[in-house]
Amino acid sequence: RAGEWGTPINLGPEVNTSGIEFAPYLSPDGQFLFFSRRDQWENATFSTIYWVSMELVDSLRAR
């Protein structure tokens, strides 16, 4: 959408967990969403990087 981020959408427990998800990045070809997660913000010294196909994101968004 015009190269800008829109309003965040909660995609349900498959994506939005009880952890802290942050730093979203869309791959240049638009096929993958990368993000970081920390399970306990105060005690975490590192975060884990995940990726998900945009096909999955689109299917969750359509719910």
XYZ file of N, CA and C in Angstrom, residues 9-37:
87
model
N -2.364 -5.704 12.558
C -3.488 -6.632 12.641
C -3.037 -7.842 13.452
N -3.810 -8.214 14.477
C -3.510 -9.424 15.235
C -3.918 -10.613 14.376
N -2.952 -11.460 14.016
C -3.213 -12.602 13.145
C -3.510 -13.876 13.921
N -3.778 -13.750 15.208
C -4.134 -14.919 16.005
C -2.920 -15.604 16.597
N -3.152 -16.682 17.355
C -2.075 -17.337 18.097
C -1.020 -18.001 17.220
N -1.314 -18.215 15.937
C -0.305 -18.787 15.048
C 0.879 -17.840 14.867
N 0.618 -16.542 14.990
C 1.664 -15.531 14.794
C 1.873 -14.716 16.061
N 0.808 -14.172 16.634
C 0.896 -13.327 17.815
C 0.812 -14.189 19.070
N 1.965 -14.456 19.687
C 2.034 -15.343 20.846
C 2.101 -14.536 22.138
N 2.303 -15.230 23.247
C 2.479 -14.540 24.527
C 3.873 -13.930 24.629
N 4.760 -14.270 23.701
C 6.085 -13.651 23.640
C 5.989 -12.257 23.034
N 7.110 -11.662 22.793
C 7.161 -10.316 22.229
C 7.718 -10.409 20.817
N 6.855 -10.197 19.825
C 7.279 -10.200 18.432
C 7.578 -8.765 18.011
N 8.682 -8.589 17.298
C 9.072 -7.235 16.897
C 9.971 -7.298 15.672
N 10.312 -6.151 15.137
C 11.227 -5.976 14.009
C 10.763 -6.712 12.748
N 9.525 -6.455 12.292
C 9.082 -7.117 11.063
C 9.868 -6.616 9.855
N 10.121 -7.519 8.916
C 10.827 -7.168 7.685
C 10.248 -8.006 6.557
N 9.824 -7.367 5.492
C 9.288 -8.053 4.327
C 10.406 -8.238 3.317
N 10.576 -9.462 2.817
C 11.643 -9.725 1.846
C 11.425 -8.872 0.596
N 12.504 -8.510 -0.105
C 12.384 -7.653 -1.292
C 11.412 -8.195 -2.343
N 11.279 -9.512 -2.443
C 10.354 -10.077 -3.432
C 8.924 -10.199 -2.897
N 8.705 -9.793 -1.626
C 7.372 -9.805 -1.036
C 6.845 -11.185 -0.683
N 7.691 -12.210 -0.694
C 7.221 -13.572 -0.451
C 7.350 -14.031 1.001
N 8.176 -13.349 1.797
C 8.415 -13.800 3.169
C 8.389 -12.632 4.146
N 7.865 -12.892 5.340
C 7.894 -11.945 6.443
C 8.853 -12.499 7.483
N 9.859 -11.721 7.850
C 10.805 -12.082 8.901
C 10.452 -11.263 10.136
N 10.632 -11.848 11.317
C 10.406 -11.103 12.554
C 11.214 -11.744 13.668
N 11.382 -11.003 14.747
C 12.108 -11.501 15.920
C 11.124 -11.742 17.050
N 11.496 -12.654 17.953
C 10.649 -12.944 19.110
C 11.524 -13.152 20.338
